[in-house]
Tab-separated table of N, CA and C in Angstrom:
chain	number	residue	atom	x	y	z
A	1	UNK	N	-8.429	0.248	3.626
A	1	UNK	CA	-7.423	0.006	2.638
A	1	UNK	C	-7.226	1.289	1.857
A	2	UNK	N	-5.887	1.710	1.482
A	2	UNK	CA	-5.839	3.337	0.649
A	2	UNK	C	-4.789	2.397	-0.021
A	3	UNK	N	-5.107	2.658	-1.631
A	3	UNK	CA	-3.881	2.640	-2.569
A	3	UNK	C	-3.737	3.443	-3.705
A	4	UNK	N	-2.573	3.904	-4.146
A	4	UNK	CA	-1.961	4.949	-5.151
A	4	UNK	C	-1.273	4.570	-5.954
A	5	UNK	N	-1.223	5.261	-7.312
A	5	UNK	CA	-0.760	5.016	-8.296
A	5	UNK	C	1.099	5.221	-7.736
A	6	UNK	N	1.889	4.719	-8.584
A	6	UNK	CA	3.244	5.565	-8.588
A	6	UNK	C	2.942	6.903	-9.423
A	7	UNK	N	3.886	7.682	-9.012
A	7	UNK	CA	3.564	8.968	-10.173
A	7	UNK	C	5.366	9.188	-10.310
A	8	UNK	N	5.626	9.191	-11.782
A	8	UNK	CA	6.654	9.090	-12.397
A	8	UNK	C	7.049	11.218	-12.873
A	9	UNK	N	8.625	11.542	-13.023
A	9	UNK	CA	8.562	12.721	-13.684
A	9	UNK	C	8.223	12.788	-15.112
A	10	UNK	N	8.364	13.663	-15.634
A	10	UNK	CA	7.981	13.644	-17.002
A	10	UNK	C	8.507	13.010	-18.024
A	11	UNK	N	9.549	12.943	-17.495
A	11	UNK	CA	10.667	11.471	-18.044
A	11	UNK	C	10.350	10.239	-17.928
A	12	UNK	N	10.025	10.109	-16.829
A	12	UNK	CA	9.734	8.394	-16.834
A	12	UNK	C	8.472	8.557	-17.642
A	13	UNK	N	7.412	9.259	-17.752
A	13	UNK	CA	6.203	9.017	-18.490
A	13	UNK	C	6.308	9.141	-19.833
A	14	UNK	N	7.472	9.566	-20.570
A	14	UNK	CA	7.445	10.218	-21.878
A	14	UNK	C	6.972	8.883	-22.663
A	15	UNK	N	6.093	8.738	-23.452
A	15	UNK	CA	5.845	8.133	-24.743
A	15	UNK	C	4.763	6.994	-24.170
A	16	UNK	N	4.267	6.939	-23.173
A	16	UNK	CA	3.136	6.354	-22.156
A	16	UNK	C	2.198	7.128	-22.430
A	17	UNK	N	1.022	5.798	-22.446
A	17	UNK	CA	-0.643	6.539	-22.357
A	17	UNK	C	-0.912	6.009	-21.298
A	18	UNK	N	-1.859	6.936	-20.540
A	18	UNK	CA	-2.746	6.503	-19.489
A	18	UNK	C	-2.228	7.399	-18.134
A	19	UNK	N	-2.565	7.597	-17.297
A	19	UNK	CA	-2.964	8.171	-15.836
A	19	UNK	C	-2.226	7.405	-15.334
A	20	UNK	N	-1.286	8.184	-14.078
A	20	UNK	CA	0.020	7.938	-13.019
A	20	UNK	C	1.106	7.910	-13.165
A	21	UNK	N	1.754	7.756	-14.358
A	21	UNK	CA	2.735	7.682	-14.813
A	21	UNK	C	3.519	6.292	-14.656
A	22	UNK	N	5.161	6.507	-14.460
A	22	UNK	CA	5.404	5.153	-14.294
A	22	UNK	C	5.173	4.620	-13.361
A	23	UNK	N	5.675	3.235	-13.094
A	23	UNK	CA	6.112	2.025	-12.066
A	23	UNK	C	4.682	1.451	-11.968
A	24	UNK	N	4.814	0.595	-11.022
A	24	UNK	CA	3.447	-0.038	-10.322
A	24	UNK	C	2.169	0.255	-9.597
A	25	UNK	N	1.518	-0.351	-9.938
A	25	UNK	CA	0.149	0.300	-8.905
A	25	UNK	C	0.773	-0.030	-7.083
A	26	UNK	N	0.400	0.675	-6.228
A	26	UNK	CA	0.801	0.453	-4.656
A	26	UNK	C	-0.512	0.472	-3.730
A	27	UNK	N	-0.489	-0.505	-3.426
A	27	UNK	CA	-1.544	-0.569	-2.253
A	27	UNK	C	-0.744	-1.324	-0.935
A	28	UNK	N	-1.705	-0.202	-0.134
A	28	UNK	CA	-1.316	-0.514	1.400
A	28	UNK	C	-2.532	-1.135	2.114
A	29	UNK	N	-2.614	-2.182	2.296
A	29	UNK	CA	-3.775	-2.663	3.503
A	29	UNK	C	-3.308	-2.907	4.901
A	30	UNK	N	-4.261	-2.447	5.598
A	30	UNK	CA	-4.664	-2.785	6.753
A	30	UNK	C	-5.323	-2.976	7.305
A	31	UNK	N	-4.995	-4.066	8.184
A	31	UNK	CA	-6.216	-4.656	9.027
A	31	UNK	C	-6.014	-4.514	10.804
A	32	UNK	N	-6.944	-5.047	11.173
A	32	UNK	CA	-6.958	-5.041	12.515
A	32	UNK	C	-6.699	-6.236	13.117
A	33	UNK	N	-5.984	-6.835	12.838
A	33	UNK	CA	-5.377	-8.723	13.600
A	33	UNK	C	-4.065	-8.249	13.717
A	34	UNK	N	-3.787	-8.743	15.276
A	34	UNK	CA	-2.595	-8.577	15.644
A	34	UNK	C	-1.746	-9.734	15.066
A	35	UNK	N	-0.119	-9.691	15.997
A	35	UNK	CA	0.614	-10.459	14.597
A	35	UNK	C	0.034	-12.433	15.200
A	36	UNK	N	-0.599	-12.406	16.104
A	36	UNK	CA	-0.895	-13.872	16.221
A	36	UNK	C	-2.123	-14.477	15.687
A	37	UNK	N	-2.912	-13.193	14.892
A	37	UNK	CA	-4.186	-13.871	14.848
A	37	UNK	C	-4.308	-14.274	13.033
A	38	UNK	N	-5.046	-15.510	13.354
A	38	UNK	CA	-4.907	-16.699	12.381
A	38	UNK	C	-5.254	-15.943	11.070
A	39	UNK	N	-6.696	-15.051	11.189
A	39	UNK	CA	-7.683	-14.598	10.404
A	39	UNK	C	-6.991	-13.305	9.609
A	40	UNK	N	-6.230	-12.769	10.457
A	40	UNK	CA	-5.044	-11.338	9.475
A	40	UNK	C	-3.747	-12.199	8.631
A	41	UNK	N	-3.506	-13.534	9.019
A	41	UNK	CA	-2.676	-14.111	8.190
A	41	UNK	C	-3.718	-14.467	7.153
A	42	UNK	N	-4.510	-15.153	7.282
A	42	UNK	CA	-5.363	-15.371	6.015
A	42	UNK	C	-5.659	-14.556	4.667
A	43	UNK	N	-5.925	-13.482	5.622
A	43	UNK	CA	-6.327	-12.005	4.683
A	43	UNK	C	-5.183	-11.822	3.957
A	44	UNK	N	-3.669	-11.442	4.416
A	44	UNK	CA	-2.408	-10.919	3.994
A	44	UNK	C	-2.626	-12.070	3.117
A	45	UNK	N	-2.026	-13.639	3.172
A	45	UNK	CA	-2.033	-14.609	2.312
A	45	UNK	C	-3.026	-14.594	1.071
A	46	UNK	N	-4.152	-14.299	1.418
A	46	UNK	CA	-5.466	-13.787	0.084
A	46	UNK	C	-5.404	-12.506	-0.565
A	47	UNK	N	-4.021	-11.529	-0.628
A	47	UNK	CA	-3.934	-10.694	-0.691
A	47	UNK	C	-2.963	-10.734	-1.612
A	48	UNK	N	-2.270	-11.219	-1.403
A	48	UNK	CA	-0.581	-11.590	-1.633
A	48	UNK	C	-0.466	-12.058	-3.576
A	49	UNK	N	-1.417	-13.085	-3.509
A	49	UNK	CA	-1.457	-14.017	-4.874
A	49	UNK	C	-2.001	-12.845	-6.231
A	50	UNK	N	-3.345	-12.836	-5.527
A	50	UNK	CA	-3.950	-11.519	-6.375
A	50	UNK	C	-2.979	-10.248	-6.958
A	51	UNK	N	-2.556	-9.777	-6.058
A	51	UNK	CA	-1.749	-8.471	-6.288
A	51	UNK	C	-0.385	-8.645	-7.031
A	52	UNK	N	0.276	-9.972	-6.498
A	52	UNK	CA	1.282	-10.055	-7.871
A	52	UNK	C	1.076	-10.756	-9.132
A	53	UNK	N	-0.302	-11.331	-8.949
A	53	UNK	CA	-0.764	-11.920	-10.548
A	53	UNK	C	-1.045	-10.315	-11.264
A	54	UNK	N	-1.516	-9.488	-10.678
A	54	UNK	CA	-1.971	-7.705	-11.353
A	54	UNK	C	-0.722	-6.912	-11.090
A	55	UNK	N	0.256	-7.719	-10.842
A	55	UNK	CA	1.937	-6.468	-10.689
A	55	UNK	C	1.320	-5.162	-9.749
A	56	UNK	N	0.859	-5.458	-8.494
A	56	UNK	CA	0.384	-4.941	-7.880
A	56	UNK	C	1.756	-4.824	-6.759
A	57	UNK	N	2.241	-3.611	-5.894
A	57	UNK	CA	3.284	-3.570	-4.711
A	57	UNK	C	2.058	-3.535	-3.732
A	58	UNK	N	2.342	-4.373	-3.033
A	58	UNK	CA	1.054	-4.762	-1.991
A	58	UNK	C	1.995	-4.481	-0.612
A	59	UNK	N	1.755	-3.736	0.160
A	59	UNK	CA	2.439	-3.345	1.770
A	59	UNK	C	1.089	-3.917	2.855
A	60	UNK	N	1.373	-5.145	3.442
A	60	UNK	CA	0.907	-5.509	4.651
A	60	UNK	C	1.036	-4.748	5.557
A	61	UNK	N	0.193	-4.633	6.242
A	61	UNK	CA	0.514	-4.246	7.952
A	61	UNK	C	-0.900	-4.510	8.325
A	62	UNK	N	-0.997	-4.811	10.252
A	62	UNK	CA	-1.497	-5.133	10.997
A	62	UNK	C	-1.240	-4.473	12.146
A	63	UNK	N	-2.468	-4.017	13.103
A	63	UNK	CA	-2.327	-3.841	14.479
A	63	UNK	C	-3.535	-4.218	14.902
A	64	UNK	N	-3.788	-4.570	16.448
A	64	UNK	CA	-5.020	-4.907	16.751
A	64	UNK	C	-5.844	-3.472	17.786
A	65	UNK	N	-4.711	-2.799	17.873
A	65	UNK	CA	-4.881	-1.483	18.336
A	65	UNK	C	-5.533	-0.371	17.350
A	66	UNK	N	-6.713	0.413	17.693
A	66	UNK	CA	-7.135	1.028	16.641
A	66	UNK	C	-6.135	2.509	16.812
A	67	UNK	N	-6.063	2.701	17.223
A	67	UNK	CA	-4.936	3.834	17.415
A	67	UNK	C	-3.449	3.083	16.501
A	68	UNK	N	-3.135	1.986	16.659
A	68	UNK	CA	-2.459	1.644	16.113
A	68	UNK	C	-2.507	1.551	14.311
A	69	UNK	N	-3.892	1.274	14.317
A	69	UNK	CA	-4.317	1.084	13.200
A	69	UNK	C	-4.194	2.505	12.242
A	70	UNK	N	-4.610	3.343	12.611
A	70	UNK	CA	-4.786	4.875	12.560
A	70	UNK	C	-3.094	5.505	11.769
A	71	UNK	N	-2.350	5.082	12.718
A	71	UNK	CA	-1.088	5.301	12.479
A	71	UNK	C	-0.692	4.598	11.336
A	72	UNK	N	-0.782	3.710	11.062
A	72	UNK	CA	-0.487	2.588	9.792
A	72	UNK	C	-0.741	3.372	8.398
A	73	UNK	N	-2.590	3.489	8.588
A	73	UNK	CA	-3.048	4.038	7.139
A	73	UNK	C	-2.387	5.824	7.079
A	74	UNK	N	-1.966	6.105	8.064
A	74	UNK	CA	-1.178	7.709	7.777
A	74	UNK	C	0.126	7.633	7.261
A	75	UNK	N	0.520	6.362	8.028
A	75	UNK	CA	1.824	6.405	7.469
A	75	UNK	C	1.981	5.990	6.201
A	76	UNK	N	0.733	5.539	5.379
A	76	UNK	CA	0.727	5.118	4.435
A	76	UNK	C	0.850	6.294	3.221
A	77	UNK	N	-0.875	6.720	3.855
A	77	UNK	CA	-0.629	7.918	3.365
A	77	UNK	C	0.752	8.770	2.939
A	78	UNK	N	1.233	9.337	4.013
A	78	UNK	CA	2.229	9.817	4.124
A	78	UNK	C	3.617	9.756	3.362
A	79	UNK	N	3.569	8.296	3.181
A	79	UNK	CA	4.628	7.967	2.310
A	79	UNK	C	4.339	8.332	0.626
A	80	UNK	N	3.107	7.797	0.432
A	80	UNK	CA	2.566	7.979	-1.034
A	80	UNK	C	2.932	9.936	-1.184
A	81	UNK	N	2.570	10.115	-0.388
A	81	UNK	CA	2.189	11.548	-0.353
A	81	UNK	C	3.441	12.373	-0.816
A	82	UNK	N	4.501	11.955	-0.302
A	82	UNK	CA	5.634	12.377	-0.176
A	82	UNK	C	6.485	12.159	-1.586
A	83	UNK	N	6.434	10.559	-2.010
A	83	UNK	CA	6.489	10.298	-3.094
A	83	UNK	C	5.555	11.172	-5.150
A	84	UNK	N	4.658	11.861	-4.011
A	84	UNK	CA	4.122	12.842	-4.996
A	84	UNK	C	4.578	14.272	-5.237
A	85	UNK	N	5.042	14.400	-3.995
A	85	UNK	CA	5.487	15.542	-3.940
A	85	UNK	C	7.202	15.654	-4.377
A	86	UNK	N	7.977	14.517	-4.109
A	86	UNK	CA	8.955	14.674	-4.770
A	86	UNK	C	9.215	14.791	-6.565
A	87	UNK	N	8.269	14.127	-6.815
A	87	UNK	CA	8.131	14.255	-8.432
A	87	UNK	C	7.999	15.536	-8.937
């Protein structure tokens, strides 16, 4: 599981205390249940409640492929990453 703050410009943070700046906390999980298996719906569903009771942006994904898997948490990465760098 990898998750990141949003990070806001200096604008969106102006007159805010605390670390990341604006918007929501973002987490990306992943697991290893492909899309039929009972036990990765469970998880996503136990995932789901929590994270918007904490205004949490929660991004599912699943592969049962670990190579697949691999790709998921980069692309996760990747996106956050990018989103930092545009700020």
């Amino acid at each position: 599981m990898a998750g990141c703050s949003a990070f806001g410009t200096a604008e969106d943070t102006a007159g805010q205390d605390g670390v990341g700046g604006a918007g929501r906390t973002k987490v990306a999980l992943v697991t290893h249940g492909g899309d039929d298996d009972a036990f990765s719906a469970l998880v996503q569903k136990g995932a789901e409640a929590p994270a918007a009771e904490a205004g949490v942006e929660l991004t599912y994904a699943s592969d049962a492929d670990p190579v697949g898997q691999a790709r998921l948490v980069r692309g996760a990465i990747r996106e956050v990453s990018t989103r930092v760098l545009d700020t």
